[in-house]
Structures are given as C-alpha cells and as structure tokens.
Amino acid sequence: MAWIRRVRTASGATAVQIAESVGGRRRIVAHLGSARTEAELGLLVSRARELLADPGQGELELGVEPVAARARLVGPAGDAALFDLDGSVGRGPAAVAAPRVVSTASRVLYEVLASVFTSLGFDAVGDRVFRDLVIARIVEPTSIRDTGRVLTDLGCKPASEKTMRRTLTRAHTGEYRDQIAKLCFAHASGSGDVSLCLYDVTTLYFEADKEDDLRRVGYSKERRVDPQIVVGLLVDRYGFPLEIGCFEGNKAETLTLLPIIRQFQDRHQIEGMVIVADAGMLSATNLRELDDAGLGFIVGSRTTKAPIDLESHYRWHGTYFTDGQLIDTITPRTGANRDNDPALKAEPVWNPRTHPSSWRAVWAYSATRAARDNKTLNAQEAKARAVVAGEKTPRTPRFVTVKGDARTLDEASLARARKLVGLKGYVTNIGHQVMNPSEVTSNYHDLWHVEQSFRMSKTDLAARPMFHHTKDAIEAHLTIVFTALAVTREVQTRTGLAIRNVLRQLRPLRSATLAINNATHTFPPQINPDRQTNIDALTTSAPQALTE
C-alpha cells in the first residue's frame, strides 16, 4: 500500500514523497520535490495524489464518502509545546485543509510581453484586444477560435471570438498599421539609424482551389502552384520592421520595391536614405527611379555581368584574383557601353557627371566562395557528361546542348562559368568619397537581418494566413504579424536570445491559484537568477504594462 510521505529536509523545506511498505520496511517509490511555501506544498501533494489515483492502482469499494485530506508543512524537530495555538496538546503546528490547485498560468510571460508592447508605444492604438492578439501570436500562433485558450493559459481573460473578429476589422479599417508603422519608425530612429534600410520580399501561399483578385498563382521559390500573395518588408539595418506591404501573387518582385519605398517616404517625410536589396530587385527602372528620387541604393549584381564590368581586369590580369580582392569599377545601366575602356589598365572611377549611362560597381572575390562554386560546377559537369553519354535521361541539365536527338556538352558555357567562380558584384549610386568598397560590401551583407525577420515571421509567428480568405482579413492579419515581429525583435535585442528560447524559459514559470480555507490565493513562481536577469532586461526599461 503506497502513501504520501512528508518529511522535513536539512534545508528546512518539506519534501513530498510516495512511499510503500515492503516486508515491514519503508521504501521510497518516488521523490516529487521539496516545498518552501504552502503553495508549492499544495502543488506537490496534488501531483502525488494524481500519481496514486492512477487507474492501474487497485481500489476497494468500502462505500465511504471521501473526505478532503489535510496537509501542513512539517515543523522542525523539538518545537513541541505544552499548549498549541489552537488549544490542542502535543499535535505540532495547527493543521489546515490541504490547498487545492484551482488554476495555473504563465502570467510572467504575458506581463513581460505586454511590458515590451507598451515600451514600444503600441498602447497608443488603444485596443487591449489587439494587444492580446499580438501576444497570443508570439506565444502560440493559432486560429482566432483557439486564441482564447492561449490567452487563458497566460492568465488573461480573453475576449469572445466575435470581439476578436471585430478587432481584426478595426485593425484594417481603423488604420492600425499606419499607427504601428509610425511608432516603429520613432523607435528605430530614436534608438538606432534609419539612414540605411533593407528590403526583401517573400511569398505566402494558400491551400485554395480558386484564385481571386489578391490570391494569384505566380512565381514561387518553393515551386508551388497554389494561389499566393507577395509580401514586401522594409527593416532597419538591425532587422527592426519599418514597413510592410501586400501585393497580388503574380506581381513581379521588382515591381514591389518602389511602392513600399514611396509609402515609407510619404508616411515619414524622408528624402535622403540608402536602400539595400538583393539581385532580385535589380531592374533598370527601379535603379533609375530611386536615383531620381534622391535615394541611394546598394543592390546585388548578377554574376553574368562580370565579363562586361571586369573586361579590363581580364585583359590585363587574366583570371587571377586574390582572396578578399575588391575591384571598384563601373557597370552599364542598360546593355553595354564604352565607358569602361579595356585598353586602360586602371579601372575607371565612377562619377555621375562623366558616366551618365553607368552605375558604380564593386566586385569582390572570395576563395571560399570559389571553392563552393567549383564544387557545384563539378557536380553539374558530371551530370551533363552523364546525360551526353546516355547514362542518365533526366530533363536537360545545365551545360548540355540539344540539337535534334543529339546531346553535346557546352564547353564554352562551362568555361565562362569557370571564369566567374568566387565573384560577387554590387551595384550602387553612392560615390567612393562617401562609401569605400569595403563599406559597400559590408552594408550589403546586412541583408541577412531582413532575411532573418522573414524567417521569424514565417516560422515563429506563422505569418501564412491560412485561416483568412478575404483581402481585408489578410491585411489585418499581416498588421498583427508586423506588430508581433516588432515586439519579438525588441525582445531579441534586449536579451540576446531568439524568441523561441525566451518562450522556452518563461512559459514554464507558472503562477498558481490555490484554494486555502475557502479562500483563493495566487502565488507567483520561484524564478532562478538567470531567468530573472532576462525578465529584468525586458521590463526595467519599459513603463508599467497595461493590466486587466
């Protein structure tokens, strides 16, 4: 027969164990933990009862109604007195009814996220339900119908499902995104630098059979043929979100850049800034209009343009490059021109007045990139030779030329590709007096911040609007994701931890509400110093969060 055993430990705590008698001797079956407060004792005793009440345990039907057990902390030995406070003799401290756990909640996590939300100024929106939807999106992305469960687990009384849906409508019609974007800009400009911004796009697909005006079938990096939307995101150099836009799923990536930039400029009345984007944004129209608007840009160049831009280098130095070498030259705005004379050994220095039909180009060589490119080319060459030899019959790979039924290896294309290994180009309209070549490449490499923000949005925040089908609902959903991304980015900045690690640390810290002597009491969790440090980092610099 097993029973619950409570014993005083050397440290003064009360240990809770499950014990049984075997051959007249006591044997400890399980040690559940040690309690220092009535709340902790109640949780441990409750857990012990659950284990003893396992359906696999035998139970005698005696026809006796169960009576609530009594539990108390075990006092130190030798504390017996002639008269106890309750009038009993020799019975130790007064016994009270065993605490009963009414509920537990991750209230610490909720208050921390609400504090960060407030510190960013987002309370200016004046919508508590919107704040709760943002917090729920960070903690556990789910549907509106299931959001109430998440908020209840966080110790917050959730609004009704209808109220949440009305909040989504207000988020779109009430221009919440405009307010949040202005607050994000104020935070970024006050704590950092918005003179350089990073831009990128992604696609979010829908499991739908039919298209509509917004959800269209278009180019997908995931090779999907489902309807999708295109989302553009503008962030500062550290990845903090500044602007978001939603476009039709069949819209070309190059056509999304200018609308987002113009929207950002009009909202904040900004003139001088530098936009960094990858090679997908490289179009003559985009670069010309950015330059006409007085904006600087740094975009990735396509490797196929290297033979034109580096014609002088190839003539005088051949294919020889040194690891880390930077070549500062020019590139034609469209097609080809003679601004770069290969007869001259020195590379031309870009000047917008003397080279009106060219942009500045910086090419960087990396031995590591060259090794990686060569490995890829070797694999492609082997595959091409196998196809030419008839050993494989897949679709025509790279470096294979098909004429009728004959397949031959394209030696010229392979040789051209070998000449370009290790090279990466960057196109800009910023003069060398303002930004040297190493600064150009360094600023471009900051693009990983916007790519990380997209990964956070698509994984941690589940940005794909699988439960929304109309344009207004999709836009409102993206507003919540945009706000949640700002909060998670700020959490990451203050703690140096990814949001998933912060959740892993703070969500298990659960406050307990116990019923003791016909009254309920809420007890906060015990927090170790490491986790308390993270909590302090998230709350000390923030004003008091909103309370329910």
PDB file of C-alpha atoms in Angstrom, residues 46 130 135 146 150 169 181 239 256 377 380 444 455 491 508:
ATOM      1  CA  SER A  46      -1.807  17.403  -5.661  1.00  0.00           C
ATOM      2  CA  PHE A 130      -5.456  43.908 -30.365  1.00  0.00           C
ATOM      3  CA  ILE A 135       0.844  38.489 -27.629  1.00  0.00           C
ATOM      4  CA  ASP A 146      -8.252  28.843 -30.466  1.00  0.00           C
ATOM      5  CA  VAL A 150      -3.735  30.537 -25.379  1.00  0.00           C
ATOM      6  CA  THR A 169     -11.957  44.513 -38.792  1.00  0.00           C
ATOM      7  CA  ALA A 181       4.445  51.874 -38.565  1.00  0.00           C
ATOM      8  CA  GLY A 239      16.160  43.938 -38.744  1.00  0.00           C
ATOM      9  CA  THR A 256       7.112  45.802 -55.265  1.00  0.00           C
ATOM     10  CA  LEU A 377      30.178  23.273 -61.265  1.00  0.00           C
ATOM     11  CA  GLN A 380      26.854  19.935 -62.828  1.00  0.00           C
ATOM     12  CA  TYR A 444      25.008  44.688 -48.442  1.00  0.00           C
ATOM     13  CA  ARG A 455      12.190  33.569 -41.181  1.00  0.00           C
ATOM     14  CA  VAL A 491      12.806  41.070 -27.082  1.00  0.00           C
ATOM     15  CA  PRO A 508       7.068  27.186 -17.637  1.00  0.00           C
TER      16      PRO A 508
END
